[in-house]
Amino acid sequence: MQLKGKTALVTGGARRIGAALCEALAAEGCRVVIHYNRSAHSAEALAARLRRNGAQAWTVAGDFRTGNYRSGNHRMSHSADRVVRQAMAVAGKLDILVNNAAVFDKQRLLQVTTAAIRAEWEVNLLAPLLLMQAFARRVKRGGIVNLLDCRIASHQSDAVPYSLAKKSLADLTRLAALELAPGITVNGVAPGPVLTADTVGATRESAGPLPLKIRPSVQAVVKAVLFLLESDAITGQIVFVDSGRHLLG
Ligand SMILES: NC(=O)c1ccc[n+]([C@@H]2O[C@H](COP(=O)([O-])OP(=O)(O)OC[C@H]3O[C@@H](n4cnc5c(N)ncnc54)[C@H](OP(=O)(O)O)[C@@H]3O)[C@@H](O)[C@H]2O)c1
């Protein structure tokens, strides 16, 4: 797909990898809808910056968790469908969906609670599924990229709900690629340790063993996403951007 003139919805697009994706898509001539949850200020600032640089950009808010399971305070409907509808309403059309929003909590098997599993799966698995569904119901030709994690290739036990959600999303990426062909390509990018929880730039925290001995950069992740969106003959593919970490199991 030629990116120029296309419209992209990037979930969790206000900060970090999501913001870099929005910037890169805009630089390629895309119109960008920045989804955010808590980062309203960053999302508006990013949209304003993109517009100053000549791009068209909008923001759409939405919490992908349906409730606070600890307090028993639930709402029944997920906001994914509304986010896609609002994105189409502000931008007029959509061609691209990048499922980037996620939560990452370190929880080992013996500490995991039902509430924690639900909370992580709602954002990391249910939201991408419902967003792909809402997108595919309205878009005939387009591209989807799901942000995964190189943990899908291993059995690291320090973040159980997160890892299981990303492994399922990898499966869902292939399943959706078949289901949504021929009109929509669906691919995944599985980053290694790019950024730690609260840092944006270089970090002193160890990235663990990496065959290539370099921490993968945000730009490397962005490049893979753009490549997959531009590739008309690639679907159901997962590209690891992890300096070879997945090879170690
Ligand atoms: N960072 C890494 O090194 C790394 C490594 C492997 C894989 N990945 C994957 O790459 C993607 C981007 O990574 P990242 O570190 O940049 O992500 P991140 O900062 O942890 O999260 C991205 C965004 O997700 C949104 N989000 C969180 N909870 C939400 C909710 N309940 N509803 C709606 N949106 C919600 C947040 O938006 P608001 O700020 O607006 O609340 C947040 O800014 C993720 O899918 C991640 O799993 C990252």
PDB file of C-alpha atoms and ligand atoms in Angstrom:
ATOM      1  CA  MET A   1       0.000   0.000   0.000  1.00  0.00           C
ATOM      2  CA  GLN A   2       1.221   3.458  -0.800  1.00  0.00           C
ATOM      3  CA  LEU A   3       1.122   5.340   2.494  1.00  0.00           C
ATOM      4  CA  LYS A   4       0.702   8.836   1.067  1.00  0.00           C
ATOM      5  CA  GLY A   5      -2.886  10.025   1.503  1.00  0.00           C
ATOM      6  CA  LYS A   6      -3.919   7.033   3.630  1.00  0.00           C
ATOM      7  CA  THR A   7      -5.498   7.444   7.068  1.00  0.00           C
ATOM      8  CA  ALA A   8      -4.059   5.577  10.056  1.00  0.00           C
ATOM      9  CA  LEU A   9      -5.459   4.946  13.524  1.00  0.00           C
ATOM     10  CA  VAL A  10      -2.663   4.295  16.034  1.00  0.00           C
ATOM     11  CA  THR A  11      -3.790   3.109  19.466  1.00  0.00           C
ATOM     12  CA  GLY A  12      -1.787   4.382  22.428  1.00  0.00           C
ATOM     13  CA  GLY A  13      -0.271   6.848  19.983  1.00  0.00           C
ATOM     14  CA  ALA A  14       0.428   9.744  22.321  1.00  0.00           C
ATOM     15  CA  ARG A  15       3.769   8.627  23.752  1.00  0.00           C
ATOM     16  CA  ARG A  16       6.841   6.469  23.302  1.00  0.00           C
ATOM     17  CA  ILE A  17       6.695   3.923  20.417  1.00  0.00           C
ATOM     18  CA  GLY A  18       3.135   4.952  19.500  1.00  0.00           C
ATOM     19  CA  ALA A  19       4.118   8.598  19.116  1.00  0.00           C
ATOM     20  CA  ALA A  20       7.109   7.649  16.969  1.00  0.00           C
ATOM     21  CA  LEU A  21       4.759   5.608  14.766  1.00  0.00           C
ATOM     22  CA  CYS A  22       2.401   8.579  14.390  1.00  0.00           C
ATOM     23  CA  GLU A  23       5.313  10.883  13.500  1.00  0.00           C
ATOM     24  CA  ALA A  24       6.689   8.442  10.922  1.00  0.00           C
ATOM     25  CA  LEU A  25       3.302   7.792   9.323  1.00  0.00           C
ATOM     26  CA  ALA A  26       2.681  11.549   9.077  1.00  0.00           C
ATOM     27  CA  ALA A  27       6.140  12.036   7.559  1.00  0.00           C
ATOM     28  CA  GLU A  28       5.148   9.485   4.881  1.00  0.00           C
ATOM     29  CA  GLY A  29       2.087  11.581   4.014  1.00  0.00           C
ATOM     30  CA  CYS A  30      -0.494   9.710   6.106  1.00  0.00           C
ATOM     31  CA  ARG A  31      -3.365  11.383   7.895  1.00  0.00           C
ATOM     32  CA  VAL A  32      -3.156  10.227  11.507  1.00  0.00           C
ATOM     33  CA  VAL A  33      -5.743   9.564  14.223  1.00  0.00           C
ATOM     34  CA  ILE A  34      -3.977   9.380  17.579  1.00  0.00           C
ATOM     35  CA  HIS A  35      -5.819   7.255  20.117  1.00  0.00           C
ATOM     36  CA  TYR A  36      -5.023   7.889  23.793  1.00  0.00           C
ATOM     37  CA  ASN A  37      -6.303   6.879  27.189  1.00  0.00           C
ATOM     38  CA  ARG A  38      -4.686   8.961  29.929  1.00  0.00           C
ATOM     39  CA  SER A  39      -2.209  11.002  27.886  1.00  0.00           C
ATOM     40  CA  ALA A  40      -4.623  13.644  26.601  1.00  0.00           C
ATOM     41  CA  HIS A  41      -2.083  16.435  26.869  1.00  0.00           C
ATOM     42  CA  SER A  42       0.644  14.506  24.983  1.00  0.00           C
ATOM     43  CA  ALA A  43      -1.864  13.404  22.319  1.00  0.00           C
ATOM     44  CA  GLU A  44      -3.073  16.976  21.692  1.00  0.00           C
ATOM     45  CA  ALA A  45       0.500  18.288  21.651  1.00  0.00           C
ATOM     46  CA  LEU A  46       1.545  15.611  19.166  1.00  0.00           C
ATOM     47  CA  ALA A  47      -1.473  16.294  16.925  1.00  0.00           C
ATOM     48  CA  ALA A  48      -0.694  20.012  16.998  1.00  0.00           C
ATOM     49  CA  ARG A  49       2.964  19.323  16.100  1.00  0.00           C
ATOM     50  CA  LEU A  50       1.969  17.075  13.183  1.00  0.00           C
ATOM     51  CA  ARG A  51      -0.459  19.714  11.915  1.00  0.00           C
ATOM     52  CA  ARG A  52       2.227  22.420  12.168  1.00  0.00           C
ATOM     53  CA  ASN A  53       4.375  20.179   9.949  1.00  0.00           C
ATOM     54  CA  GLY A  54       1.623  20.029   7.339  1.00  0.00           C
ATOM     55  CA  ALA A  55      -0.066  16.728   8.215  1.00  0.00           C
ATOM     56  CA  GLN A  56      -3.693  16.132   9.092  1.00  0.00           C
ATOM     57  CA  ALA A  57      -4.050  14.754  12.617  1.00  0.00           C
ATOM     58  CA  TRP A  58      -6.846  14.123  15.113  1.00  0.00           C
ATOM     59  CA  THR A  59      -7.141  12.605  18.575  1.00  0.00           C
ATOM     60  CA  VAL A  60      -9.639  10.066  19.908  1.00  0.00           C
ATOM     61  CA  ALA A  61      -9.927   9.006  23.563  1.00  0.00           C
ATOM     62  CA  GLY A  62     -10.816   5.571  24.895  1.00  0.00           C
ATOM     63  CA  ASP A  63     -10.098   3.310  27.852  1.00  0.00           C
ATOM     64  CA  PHE A  64      -9.814  -0.312  26.706  1.00  0.00           C
ATOM     65  CA  ARG A  65     -10.467  -1.653  30.198  1.00  0.00           C
ATOM     66  CA  THR A  66     -14.140  -2.246  30.871  1.00  0.00           C
ATOM     67  CA  GLY A  67     -13.934  -1.884  34.607  1.00  0.00           C
ATOM     68  CA  ASN A  68     -12.204  -2.107  37.901  1.00  0.00           C
ATOM     69  CA  TYR A  69     -12.474  -5.783  38.766  1.00  0.00           C
ATOM     70  CA  ARG A  70     -11.181  -5.265  42.280  1.00  0.00           C
ATOM     71  CA  SER A  71     -14.058  -2.944  43.178  1.00  0.00           C
ATOM     72  CA  GLY A  72     -16.597  -4.875  41.102  1.00  0.00           C
ATOM     73  CA  ASN A  73     -17.216  -1.720  39.093  1.00  0.00           C
ATOM     74  CA  HIS A  74     -17.756  -2.921  35.476  1.00  0.00           C
ATOM     75  CA  ARG A  75     -19.247  -1.564  32.314  1.00  0.00           C
ATOM     76  CA  MET A  76     -20.433  -4.112  29.782  1.00  0.00           C
ATOM     77  CA  SER A  77     -19.333  -2.617  26.501  1.00  0.00           C
ATOM     78  CA  HIS A  78     -15.743  -2.317  25.318  1.00  0.00           C
ATOM     79  CA  SER A  79     -14.728   1.033  23.846  1.00  0.00           C
ATOM     80  CA  ALA A  80     -12.939  -0.449  20.793  1.00  0.00           C
ATOM     81  CA  ASP A  81     -15.900  -0.134  18.437  1.00  0.00           C
ATOM     82  CA  ARG A  82     -16.583   3.450  19.557  1.00  0.00           C
ATOM     83  CA  VAL A  83     -12.911   4.384  19.018  1.00  0.00           C
ATOM     84  CA  VAL A  84     -13.020   3.116  15.416  1.00  0.00           C
ATOM     85  CA  ARG A  85     -16.351   4.851  14.777  1.00  0.00           C
ATOM     86  CA  GLN A  86     -15.061   8.134  16.186  1.00  0.00           C
ATOM     87  CA  ALA A  87     -11.818   7.843  14.207  1.00  0.00           C
ATOM     88  CA  MET A  88     -13.837   7.398  11.016  1.00  0.00           C
ATOM     89  CA  ALA A  89     -16.129  10.270  11.971  1.00  0.00           C
ATOM     90  CA  VAL A  90     -13.286  12.756  12.486  1.00  0.00           C
ATOM     91  CA  ALA A  91     -11.061  11.613   9.610  1.00  0.00           C
ATOM     92  CA  GLY A  92     -13.781  10.542   7.150  1.00  0.00           C
ATOM     93  CA  LYS A  93     -12.134   7.161   6.416  1.00  0.00           C
ATOM     94  CA  LEU A  94      -9.566   4.666   7.683  1.00  0.00           C
ATOM     95  CA  ASP A  95      -7.036   2.568   5.752  1.00  0.00           C
ATOM     96  CA  ILE A  96      -4.594   1.536   8.483  1.00  0.00           C
ATOM     97  CA  LEU A  97      -4.902   0.251  12.035  1.00  0.00           C
ATOM     98  CA  VAL A  98      -1.856  -0.064  14.293  1.00  0.00           C
ATOM     99  CA  ASN A  99      -2.651  -1.902  17.532  1.00  0.00           C
ATOM    100  CA  ASN A 100       0.063  -0.448  19.733  1.00  0.00           C
ATOM    101  CA  ALA A 101      -1.654   0.256  23.087  1.00  0.00           C
ATOM    102  CA  ALA A 102      -0.706  -2.177  25.822  1.00  0.00           C
ATOM    103  CA  VAL A 103      -0.118  -2.631  29.512  1.00  0.00           C
ATOM    104  CA  PHE A 104       2.870  -4.474  30.914  1.00  0.00           C
ATOM    105  CA  ASP A 105       2.896  -5.766  34.493  1.00  0.00           C
ATOM    106  CA  LYS A 106       5.411  -8.195  35.859  1.00  0.00           C
ATOM    107  CA  GLN A 107       3.489 -11.032  37.512  1.00  0.00           C
ATOM    108  CA  ARG A 108       4.705 -14.557  38.040  1.00  0.00           C
ATOM    109  CA  LEU A 109       2.382 -17.565  37.911  1.00  0.00           C
ATOM    110  CA  LEU A 110       1.985 -17.955  41.657  1.00  0.00           C
ATOM    111  CA  GLN A 111       1.103 -14.273  42.194  1.00  0.00           C
ATOM    112  CA  VAL A 112      -1.306 -13.850  39.299  1.00  0.00           C
ATOM    113  CA  THR A 113      -4.883 -12.881  40.191  1.00  0.00           C
ATOM    114  CA  THR A 114      -8.076 -13.099  38.153  1.00  0.00           C
ATOM    115  CA  ALA A 115      -8.354  -9.310  38.242  1.00  0.00           C
ATOM    116  CA  ALA A 116      -4.833  -8.895  36.866  1.00  0.00           C
ATOM    117  CA  ILE A 117      -5.415 -11.400  34.065  1.00  0.00           C
ATOM    118  CA  ARG A 118      -8.661  -9.701  33.024  1.00  0.00           C
ATOM    119  CA  ALA A 119      -7.122  -6.249  33.167  1.00  0.00           C
ATOM    120  CA  GLU A 120      -4.150  -7.209  30.971  1.00  0.00           C
ATOM    121  CA  TRP A 121      -6.098  -9.307  28.503  1.00  0.00           C
ATOM    122  CA  GLU A 122      -8.690  -6.584  27.959  1.00  0.00           C
ATOM    123  CA  VAL A 123      -6.081  -4.114  26.767  1.00  0.00           C
ATOM    124  CA  ASN A 124      -3.523  -6.462  25.197  1.00  0.00           C
ATOM    125  CA  LEU A 125      -5.792  -9.019  23.497  1.00  0.00           C
ATOM    126  CA  LEU A 126      -9.509  -8.197  23.596  1.00  0.00           C
ATOM    127  CA  ALA A 127      -8.995  -4.593  22.453  1.00  0.00           C
ATOM    128  CA  PRO A 128      -6.881  -5.503  19.379  1.00  0.00           C
ATOM    129  CA  LEU A 129      -9.413  -8.231  18.487  1.00  0.00           C
ATOM    130  CA  LEU A 130     -12.407  -5.889  18.727  1.00  0.00           C
ATOM    131  CA  LEU A 131     -10.518  -3.066  16.993  1.00  0.00           C
ATOM    132  CA  MET A 132      -9.634  -5.376  14.077  1.00  0.00           C
ATOM    133  CA  GLN A 133     -13.270  -6.494  13.924  1.00  0.00           C
ATOM    134  CA  ALA A 134     -14.616  -2.921  13.973  1.00  0.00           C
ATOM    135  CA  PHE A 135     -12.019  -1.845  11.388  1.00  0.00           C
ATOM    136  CA  ALA A 136     -12.701  -4.778   9.036  1.00  0.00           C
ATOM    137  CA  ARG A 137     -16.463  -4.223   9.196  1.00  0.00           C
ATOM    138  CA  ARG A 138     -15.977  -0.731   7.764  1.00  0.00           C
ATOM    139  CA  VAL A 139     -12.819  -0.911   5.637  1.00  0.00           C
ATOM    140  CA  LYS A 140     -12.609  -2.871   2.378  1.00  0.00           C
ATOM    141  CA  ARG A 141      -8.906  -2.411   1.593  1.00  0.00           C
ATOM    142  CA  GLY A 142      -6.242  -1.674   4.161  1.00  0.00           C
ATOM    143  CA  GLY A 143      -3.514  -2.850   6.482  1.00  0.00           C
ATOM    144  CA  ILE A 144      -3.270  -3.790  10.151  1.00  0.00           C
ATOM    145  CA  VAL A 145      -0.119  -4.165  12.232  1.00  0.00           C
ATOM    146  CA  ASN A 146      -0.225  -5.574  15.757  1.00  0.00           C
ATOM    147  CA  LEU A 147       2.580  -4.741  18.180  1.00  0.00           C
ATOM    148  CA  LEU A 148       3.622  -8.008  19.825  1.00  0.00           C
ATOM    149  CA  ASP A 149       6.739  -8.797  21.896  1.00  0.00           C
ATOM    150  CA  CYS A 150       9.725 -11.096  21.361  1.00  0.00           C
ATOM    151  CA  ARG A 151       8.499 -12.933  24.481  1.00  0.00           C
ATOM    152  CA  ILE A 152       6.044 -14.776  22.193  1.00  0.00           C
ATOM    153  CA  ALA A 153       8.969 -17.036  21.228  1.00  0.00           C
ATOM    154  CA  SER A 154      10.006 -17.931  24.781  1.00  0.00           C
ATOM    155  CA  HIS A 155       8.655 -19.128  28.100  1.00  0.00           C
ATOM    156  CA  GLN A 156       9.807 -16.236  30.265  1.00  0.00           C
ATOM    157  CA  SER A 157       7.797 -16.529  33.466  1.00  0.00           C
ATOM    158  CA  ASP A 158       8.108 -13.016  34.920  1.00  0.00           C
ATOM    159  CA  ALA A 159       5.046 -11.507  33.177  1.00  0.00           C
ATOM    160  CA  VAL A 160       2.518 -14.312  32.744  1.00  0.00           C
ATOM    161  CA  PRO A 161      -0.738 -12.490  31.791  1.00  0.00           C
ATOM    162  CA  TYR A 162       1.174 -10.158  29.445  1.00  0.00           C
ATOM    163  CA  SER A 163       3.082 -12.971  27.710  1.00  0.00           C
ATOM    164  CA  LEU A 164      -0.040 -15.092  27.255  1.00  0.00           C
ATOM    165  CA  ALA A 165      -1.935 -12.127  25.807  1.00  0.00           C
ATOM    166  CA  LYS A 166       0.862 -11.345  23.322  1.00  0.00           C
ATOM    167  CA  LYS A 167       1.183 -15.033  22.321  1.00  0.00           C
ATOM    168  CA  SER A 168      -2.547 -15.145  21.659  1.00  0.00           C
ATOM    169  CA  LEU A 169      -2.343 -11.885  19.719  1.00  0.00           C
ATOM    170  CA  ALA A 170       0.386 -13.445  17.559  1.00  0.00           C
ATOM    171  CA  ASP A 171      -1.976 -16.346  16.793  1.00  0.00           C
ATOM    172  CA  LEU A 172      -4.818 -13.929  16.191  1.00  0.00           C
ATOM    173  CA  THR A 173      -2.608 -11.970  13.784  1.00  0.00           C
ATOM    174  CA  ARG A 174      -2.183 -15.062  11.565  1.00  0.00           C
ATOM    175  CA  LEU A 175      -5.820 -16.093  11.903  1.00  0.00           C
ATOM    176  CA  ALA A 176      -7.018 -12.583  11.021  1.00  0.00           C
ATOM    177  CA  ALA A 177      -4.605 -12.454   8.075  1.00  0.00           C
ATOM    178  CA  LEU A 178      -6.446 -15.404   6.539  1.00  0.00           C
ATOM    179  CA  GLU A 179      -9.899 -14.240   7.562  1.00  0.00           C
ATOM    180  CA  LEU A 180      -9.503 -10.667   6.303  1.00  0.00           C
ATOM    181  CA  ALA A 181      -7.740 -11.478   3.014  1.00  0.00           C
ATOM    182  CA  PRO A 182      -7.847 -10.460   0.244  1.00  0.00           C
ATOM    183  CA  GLY A 183      -8.731  -6.883   1.198  1.00  0.00           C
ATOM    184  CA  ILE A 184      -6.771  -6.331   4.390  1.00  0.00           C
ATOM    185  CA  THR A 185      -3.223  -7.396   5.294  1.00  0.00           C
ATOM    186  CA  VAL A 186      -2.560  -8.287   8.946  1.00  0.00           C
ATOM    187  CA  ASN A 187       0.974  -8.517  10.282  1.00  0.00           C
ATOM    188  CA  GLY A 188       2.842  -8.297  13.567  1.00  0.00           C
ATOM    189  CA  VAL A 189       6.006  -6.654  14.827  1.00  0.00           C
ATOM    190  CA  ALA A 190       7.598  -8.251  17.891  1.00  0.00           C
ATOM    191  CA  PRO A 191      10.012  -5.839  19.554  1.00  0.00           C
ATOM    192  CA  GLY A 192      12.670  -6.820  22.035  1.00  0.00           C
ATOM    193  CA  PRO A 193      13.628  -4.559  24.944  1.00  0.00           C
ATOM    194  CA  VAL A 194      13.358  -1.148  23.284  1.00  0.00           C
ATOM    195  CA  LEU A 195      12.284   1.093  26.175  1.00  0.00           C
ATOM    196  CA  THR A 196      11.928   0.367  29.873  1.00  0.00           C
ATOM    197  CA  ALA A 197       8.692   1.251  31.634  1.00  0.00           C
ATOM    198  CA  ASP A 198       9.283   4.933  32.242  1.00  0.00           C
ATOM    199  CA  THR A 199      12.133   5.994  30.037  1.00  0.00           C
ATOM    200  CA  VAL A 200      11.988   7.415  26.573  1.00  0.00           C
ATOM    201  CA  GLY A 201      15.663   7.717  25.743  1.00  0.00           C
ATOM    202  CA  ALA A 202      18.651   5.534  26.442  1.00  0.00           C
ATOM    203  CA  THR A 203      18.412   3.447  29.581  1.00  0.00           C
ATOM    204  CA  ARG A 204      20.976   2.003  31.919  1.00  0.00           C
ATOM    205  CA  GLU A 205      18.811  -1.042  32.721  1.00  0.00           C
ATOM    206  CA  SER A 206      20.211  -4.238  31.238  1.00  0.00           C
ATOM    207  CA  ALA A 207      18.396  -5.423  28.128  1.00  0.00           C
ATOM    208  CA  GLY A 208      19.305  -9.042  28.881  1.00  0.00           C
ATOM    209  CA  PRO A 209      21.185 -11.270  26.450  1.00  0.00           C
ATOM    210  CA  LEU A 210      21.002  -9.974  22.862  1.00  0.00           C
ATOM    211  CA  PRO A 211      22.956 -11.770  20.100  1.00  0.00           C
ATOM    212  CA  LEU A 212      23.484  -8.495  18.243  1.00  0.00           C
ATOM    213  CA  LYS A 213      24.589  -6.788  21.492  1.00  0.00           C
ATOM    214  CA  ILE A 214      22.568  -3.634  20.800  1.00  0.00           C
ATOM    215  CA  ARG A 215      19.256  -2.563  22.286  1.00  0.00           C
ATOM    216  CA  PRO A 216      16.756  -2.354  19.381  1.00  0.00           C
ATOM    217  CA  SER A 217      15.771   1.246  18.711  1.00  0.00           C
ATOM    218  CA  VAL A 218      12.308   2.777  18.489  1.00  0.00           C
ATOM    219  CA  GLN A 219      13.139   3.722  14.902  1.00  0.00           C
ATOM    220  CA  ALA A 220      13.899   0.073  14.056  1.00  0.00           C
ATOM    221  CA  VAL A 221      10.420  -0.893  15.284  1.00  0.00           C
ATOM    222  CA  VAL A 222       8.850   1.969  13.322  1.00  0.00           C
ATOM    223  CA  LYS A 223      10.706   0.946  10.159  1.00  0.00           C
ATOM    224  CA  ALA A 224       9.359  -2.625  10.400  1.00  0.00           C
ATOM    225  CA  VAL A 225       5.784  -1.377  10.849  1.00  0.00           C
ATOM    226  CA  LEU A 226       6.049   0.899   7.792  1.00  0.00           C
ATOM    227  CA  PHE A 227       7.633  -1.891   5.736  1.00  0.00           C
ATOM    228  CA  LEU A 228       4.757  -4.260   6.534  1.00  0.00           C
ATOM    229  CA  LEU A 229       2.115  -1.636   5.772  1.00  0.00           C
ATOM    230  CA  GLU A 230       3.743  -0.877   2.432  1.00  0.00           C
ATOM    231  CA  SER A 231       4.060  -4.547   1.428  1.00  0.00           C
ATOM    232  CA  ASP A 232       1.071  -5.688  -0.614  1.00  0.00           C
ATOM    233  CA  ALA A 233       2.203  -9.330  -0.809  1.00  0.00           C
ATOM    234  CA  ILE A 234       2.953  -9.909   2.882  1.00  0.00           C
ATOM    235  CA  THR A 235       0.290 -10.993   5.357  1.00  0.00           C
ATOM    236  CA  GLY A 236       0.297 -13.157   8.489  1.00  0.00           C
ATOM    237  CA  GLN A 237       3.970 -12.351   9.028  1.00  0.00           C
ATOM    238  CA  ILE A 238       5.633 -11.567  12.325  1.00  0.00           C
ATOM    239  CA  VAL A 239       8.851  -9.566  12.220  1.00  0.00           C
ATOM    240  CA  PHE A 240      11.053  -9.729  15.321  1.00  0.00           C
ATOM    241  CA  VAL A 241      12.870  -6.453  15.978  1.00  0.00           C
ATOM    242  CA  ASP A 242      14.815  -7.730  18.969  1.00  0.00           C
ATOM    243  CA  SER A 243      18.500  -7.988  18.054  1.00  0.00           C
ATOM    244  CA  GLY A 244      18.049 -11.759  17.855  1.00  0.00           C
ATOM    245  CA  ARG A 245      16.622 -12.218  21.384  1.00  0.00           C
ATOM    246  CA  HIS A 246      13.889 -14.641  20.191  1.00  0.00           C
ATOM    247  CA  LEU A 247      16.550 -17.069  18.944  1.00  0.00           C
ATOM    248  CA  LEU A 248      17.640 -17.704  22.530  1.00  0.00           C
ATOM    249  CA  GLY A 249      14.202 -19.065  23.533  1.00  0.00           C
TER     250      GLY A 249
HETATM  251  N1  LIG B   1       8.783  -0.743  25.126  1.00  0.00           N
HETATM  252  C1  LIG B   1       9.367  -1.883  24.776  1.00  0.00           C
HETATM  253  O1  LIG B   1      10.585  -2.069  24.926  1.00  0.00           O
HETATM  254  C2  LIG B   1       8.538  -2.981  24.153  1.00  0.00           C
HETATM  255  C3  LIG B   1       9.054  -4.263  24.076  1.00  0.00           C
HETATM  256  C4  LIG B   1       8.287  -5.262  23.510  1.00  0.00           C
HETATM  257  C5  LIG B   1       7.032  -4.994  23.024  1.00  0.00           C
HETATM  258  N2  LIG B   1       6.535  -3.735  23.114  1.00  0.00           N
HETATM  259  C6  LIG B   1       5.186  -3.474  22.626  1.00  0.00           C
HETATM  260  O2  LIG B   1       5.214  -2.340  21.774  1.00  0.00           O
HETATM  261  C7  LIG B   1       4.052  -1.522  21.989  1.00  0.00           C
HETATM  262  C8  LIG B   1       4.464  -0.115  22.394  1.00  0.00           C
HETATM  263  O3  LIG B   1       5.333  -0.183  23.523  1.00  0.00           O
HETATM  264  P1  LIG B   1       5.448   1.037  24.553  1.00  0.00           P
HETATM  265  O4  LIG B   1       6.426   0.633  25.587  1.00  0.00           O
HETATM  266  O5  LIG B   1       5.625   2.305  23.806  1.00  0.00           O
HETATM  267  O6  LIG B   1       3.962   0.998  25.180  1.00  0.00           O
HETATM  268  P2  LIG B   1       3.461   1.659  26.540  1.00  0.00           P
HETATM  269  O7  LIG B   1       4.095   2.980  26.709  1.00  0.00           O
HETATM  270  O8  LIG B   1       3.586   0.693  27.669  1.00  0.00           O
HETATM  271  O9  LIG B   1       1.890   1.773  26.232  1.00  0.00           O
HETATM  272  C9  LIG B   1       1.434   2.439  25.065  1.00  0.00           C
HETATM  273  C10 LIG B   1       0.119   3.100  25.361  1.00  0.00           C
HETATM  274  O10 LIG B   1      -0.894   2.153  25.659  1.00  0.00           O
HETATM  275  C11 LIG B   1      -1.978   2.891  26.173  1.00  0.00           C
HETATM  276  N3  LIG B   1      -2.821   2.161  27.118  1.00  0.00           N
HETATM  277  C12 LIG B   1      -2.446   1.584  28.281  1.00  0.00           C
HETATM  278  N4  LIG B   1      -3.545   1.163  28.953  1.00  0.00           N
HETATM  279  C13 LIG B   1      -4.616   1.487  28.183  1.00  0.00           C
HETATM  280  C14 LIG B   1      -6.013   1.335  28.340  1.00  0.00           C
HETATM  281  N5  LIG B   1      -6.559   0.808  29.445  1.00  0.00           N
HETATM  282  N6  LIG B   1      -6.809   1.758  27.351  1.00  0.00           N
HETATM  283  C15 LIG B   1      -6.303   2.336  26.232  1.00  0.00           C
HETATM  284  N7  LIG B   1      -4.987   2.524  26.036  1.00  0.00           N
HETATM  285  C16 LIG B   1      -4.160   2.112  27.008  1.00  0.00           C
HETATM  286  C17 LIG B   1      -1.362   4.089  26.929  1.00  0.00           C
HETATM  287  O11 LIG B   1      -1.999   5.277  26.452  1.00  0.00           O
HETATM  288  P3  LIG B   1      -2.100   6.584  27.398  1.00  0.00           P
HETATM  289  O12 LIG B   1      -0.673   6.986  27.683  1.00  0.00           O
HETATM  290  O13 LIG B   1      -2.846   7.572  26.580  1.00  0.00           O
HETATM  291  O14 LIG B   1      -2.830   6.187  28.652  1.00  0.00           O
HETATM  292  C18 LIG B   1       0.117   4.024  26.566  1.00  0.00           C
HETATM  293  O15 LIG B   1       0.708   5.279  26.298  1.00  0.00           O
HETATM  294  C19 LIG B   1       3.222  -2.254  23.048  1.00  0.00           C
HETATM  295  O16 LIG B   1       2.252  -3.044  22.421  1.00  0.00           O
HETATM  296  C20 LIG B   1       4.234  -3.126  23.758  1.00  0.00           C
HETATM  297  O17 LIG B   1       3.668  -4.285  24.348  1.00  0.00           O
HETATM  298  C21 LIG B   1       7.254  -2.719  23.682  1.00  0.00           C
END
